[in-house]
Amino acid sequence: MSLNGEAGLTTSIWTATGETPARPGLDADITTDVCVVGAGIAGLTTAYLLACEGRKVVVLDDGPIGGGETGRTTAHLTSALDDRYHELERMHGEVGARLAAESHAAAIDRIEAIIRDEAIACDFERVDGYLFVQPDASTEQLILEREACHRVGLSAVTLLERAPLGSFDTGSCLHFPNQAQFHPLRYLEGLVGGLERRGGRVFLGTHADQIEGGTPARVTTALGHVVTAQTIVVATNTPVQDIVTIHTKQMAYRTFVVGANVPAGSVPKILLWDTADPYHYVRLAKGADGSAVLVVGGEDHKAGQEDDAEERWARLESWARERFPVESIAYRWSGQVMEPADGLAFIGLNPGDDSVYVATGDSGNGMTHGTIAGILLTDLIVGRENAWAKVYDPSRLPLRALAKYTQENLNTAAQFKDWVTPGEVDSVSEIEPGSGAIVRRGVAKVAAFRDDDGSLVELSATCTHLGCIVHFNSSERSWDCPCHGSRFDVYGRVLNGPAISNLGPAEE
Ligand SMILES: Cc1cc2nc3c(=O)[nH]c(=O)nc-3n(C[C@H](O)[C@H](O)[C@H](O)COP(=O)(O)OP(=O)(O)OC[C@H]3O[C@@H](n4cnc5c(N)ncnc54)[C@H](O)[C@@H]3O)c2cc1C
Ligand code: FES
């Protein structure tokens, strides 16, 4: 985690309007039934539901609660999946797509039930969702998707002439009733309360350095303390203990968000998505003073392969201004999503392990995938059958998504070219305060960052996951790996997996 304990420099509307509780770091060896690594929605939902089953649970996180992607989300709770049901049917069959639809709808219901049971004040509201096509695109894809929705059990989905917006005409759209939205960090705070009331414990600022399966399983922290457990759940957004298997089946993308002030009552409370590539996603939220903020996301790119956030935020702003009564921009942030090659998350036993479980590959549906992880992993750990297990099995091969799988892995392989290219600057003297660049030094590459006070931080540019060369992300002030999305702060501390270790010192 970075100096501020967050996964980047920018601040989301949730971090600006919700404070999560502080907890101490782990300072002794302990034994428990289940050790969950990661205090985002996947880890905390799993921990909470296991505690409800009477299991002794310990959660470790190296940042604050929700300091990963859960604090950077836009928190649409929806069963209208990013990868579309007609595609999911092709990749997972009608039964698989039906289980996906059922599980996401069940996840929204479970979030609502937990909020009711634990009396969590997190602005949860049922809202309707609308999916519309680009102005020049045919509505055929909407008709195709509506038919698929009906086949997988979402029988209430209908085709409308336009979404209920006064400010612009979306044209034809699909209507998904009974979706939802909430404030994700306030929800996590409620989960922590429910977990701790049942005897669970949360340790923050505690980096898991080593995760070993077996009987018993063990997590060793950066300070050398050991958690001994029957079971470990790795809920670190992307698994930090798996070196290769899962990382060939999912890819890391950066995605960008602006929060725009709009007049109260000028935009209805709905979820809105288009079919652009990358697509836009829109909802309303409350700003710090309770004012209406239109949250617009999109403009994704592969992690570590572009550094043009300003342009992306500007395009989101103009997209929003063309369609909504935007007064000013109050928030701008970015985050990372893991895109599975075949559209569904990987939730279950880590391939080859019998006591380590993972939850990853959320796509843009991580609020519900994280909740499905909580439900499914709890069932698997307590030994209860769950019909969703097969469709989310982390060992599955993306056989019907081979084209995407191959294309993405060729893209990853191509990143190793960075080993033979020159540096981005000839000398560190060319680096301005507040920016970073890669410098070649003999056979090695150095990641050099000049702090605002002019001091220089030099690190090895070799990603500690599988050795690609990192690239500077100037908007978040991080070093991002173009291969599988590991990220490091400017002092080399790991922010996002799959890397588990910090960048090394600069090599001569
Ligand atoms: C901009 C944006 C918009 C999105 N919009 C939506 C949306 O509208 N709807 C939706 O459903 N999903 C959305 N998503 C996706 C969703 O936010 C994520 O998939 C979800 O939050 C991931 O939750 P998680 O618990 O798996 O991971 P995280 O929230 O990232 O939690 C992982 C935790 O693990 C910790 N960690 C990592 N490594 C270690 C280690 N070695 N030791 C200790 N701790 C460690 C991190 O500090 C972090 O707190 C969006 C994502 C982004 C970025
Ligand atoms: S994330 Fe895999 S090599 Fe960097």
XYZ file of C-alpha atoms and ligand atoms in Angstrom, residues 1 5 7 36-44 60-78 82 104 184 188 203 205-211 219 234-238 240 253-257 271 273 279 281 283 297-298 333-338 359-370 494-497 499-501, ligand 1:
140
model
C 0.000 0.000 0.000
C -2.664 3.486 2.491
C -4.230 2.093 -4.111
C -8.870 -14.031 4.993
C -6.286 -11.855 3.217
C -7.926 -8.690 1.841
C -10.480 -6.342 3.425
C -12.415 -5.415 0.288
C -15.945 -6.545 -0.473
C -14.921 -10.140 -1.314
C -12.795 -10.678 1.798
C -15.116 -8.965 4.266
C -5.489 -9.187 7.270
C -5.058 -6.192 4.979
C -1.963 -4.129 4.272
C -3.964 -0.912 3.860
C -7.152 0.467 5.382
C -10.555 -1.230 5.010
C -11.701 -0.796 1.403
C -8.371 0.811 0.418
C -8.205 -1.401 -2.697
C -10.654 -1.341 -5.593
C -13.763 -1.454 -3.368
C -12.981 2.140 -2.387
C -12.608 3.071 -6.097
C -15.692 1.388 -7.529
C -18.894 3.044 -8.741
C -21.010 0.482 -6.842
C -23.749 -0.393 -9.317
C -25.349 -3.573 -7.966
C -26.614 -5.313 -11.040
C -20.760 -6.522 -18.557
C -25.871 -12.015 -9.285
C -19.495 0.751 -0.688
C -17.849 -2.466 4.466
C -5.737 -6.436 11.389
C -1.452 -2.294 7.830
C -0.475 -5.969 7.806
C 1.082 -7.210 4.576
C 0.832 -10.944 3.849
C 4.316 -11.810 2.606
C 3.935 -15.567 2.251
C 0.816 -17.681 1.842
C 0.201 -16.743 6.332
C -6.984 -14.940 -0.743
C -9.305 -12.022 -1.529
C -6.643 -9.601 -2.749
C -8.540 -8.691 -5.952
C -5.997 -10.654 -7.980
C -0.934 -12.792 -4.789
C -7.504 -2.838 -17.047
C -7.446 0.707 -15.650
C -10.833 2.445 -15.680
C -11.603 6.141 -15.075
C -14.371 8.041 -13.291
C -28.169 2.992 -13.498
C -24.765 1.738 -19.368
C -18.519 1.341 -22.351
C -21.420 3.540 -16.756
C -25.288 6.605 -11.608
C -17.096 5.950 -15.609
C -15.386 4.448 -18.652
C -10.321 8.996 -9.883
C -9.216 5.756 -11.483
C -9.080 2.116 -10.477
C -8.315 -1.348 -11.766
C -10.584 -4.181 -12.881
C -9.627 -7.775 -13.594
C -11.894 -14.824 -5.397
C -10.843 -12.862 -8.475
C -11.726 -12.012 -12.098
C -14.556 -9.675 -11.145
C -14.827 -7.751 -14.399
C -16.891 -4.566 -13.771
C -19.260 -6.607 -11.608
C -17.117 -6.941 -8.498
C -19.735 -5.789 -5.971
C -21.900 -8.773 -6.858
C -19.005 -11.128 -7.723
C -17.454 -10.260 -4.322
C 3.435 -3.148 -3.799
C -0.098 -1.725 -4.291
C -1.764 -4.383 -6.463
C -0.963 -8.016 -7.096
C 3.191 -9.215 -7.162
C 3.499 -9.831 -3.434
C 6.961 -8.201 -2.963
C -13.638 2.574 -11.295
C -14.283 1.256 -10.995
C -15.648 1.123 -11.144
C -16.265 -0.087 -10.833
N -17.623 -0.155 -10.887
C -18.246 -1.267 -10.464
C -19.662 -1.295 -10.365
O -20.331 -0.303 -10.650
N -20.247 -2.433 -9.948
C -19.523 -3.531 -9.607
O -20.111 -4.544 -9.247
N -18.157 -3.525 -9.650
C -17.511 -2.425 -10.066
N -16.154 -2.380 -10.094
C -15.391 -3.562 -9.696
C -15.311 -3.683 -8.180
O -15.122 -2.431 -7.583
C -14.147 -4.590 -7.775
O -14.163 -5.744 -8.560
C -14.255 -4.991 -6.322
O -14.288 -3.844 -5.502
C -13.081 -5.877 -5.928
O -13.231 -6.207 -4.591
P -12.171 -7.157 -3.886
O -12.596 -7.335 -2.498
O -11.967 -8.372 -4.734
O -10.774 -6.386 -3.999
P -10.260 -5.065 -3.258
O -11.347 -4.171 -2.862
O -9.186 -4.511 -4.128
O -9.634 -5.646 -1.924
C -8.430 -6.357 -1.913
C -7.675 -5.990 -0.650
O -6.534 -6.841 -0.537
C -5.505 -6.118 0.071
N -4.229 -6.777 -0.248
C -3.704 -7.014 -1.465
N -2.539 -7.694 -1.347
C -2.341 -7.893 -0.016
C -1.318 -8.534 0.740
N -0.267 -9.134 0.167
N -1.430 -8.527 2.091
C -2.498 -7.933 2.709
N -3.498 -7.323 2.030
C -3.411 -7.305 0.689
C -5.631 -4.723 -0.527
O -5.061 -3.767 0.331
C -7.138 -4.557 -0.664
O -7.702 -3.846 0.409
C -15.494 -1.193 -10.403
C -14.110 -1.066 -10.269
C -13.508 0.156 -10.550
C -12.017 0.282 -10.350
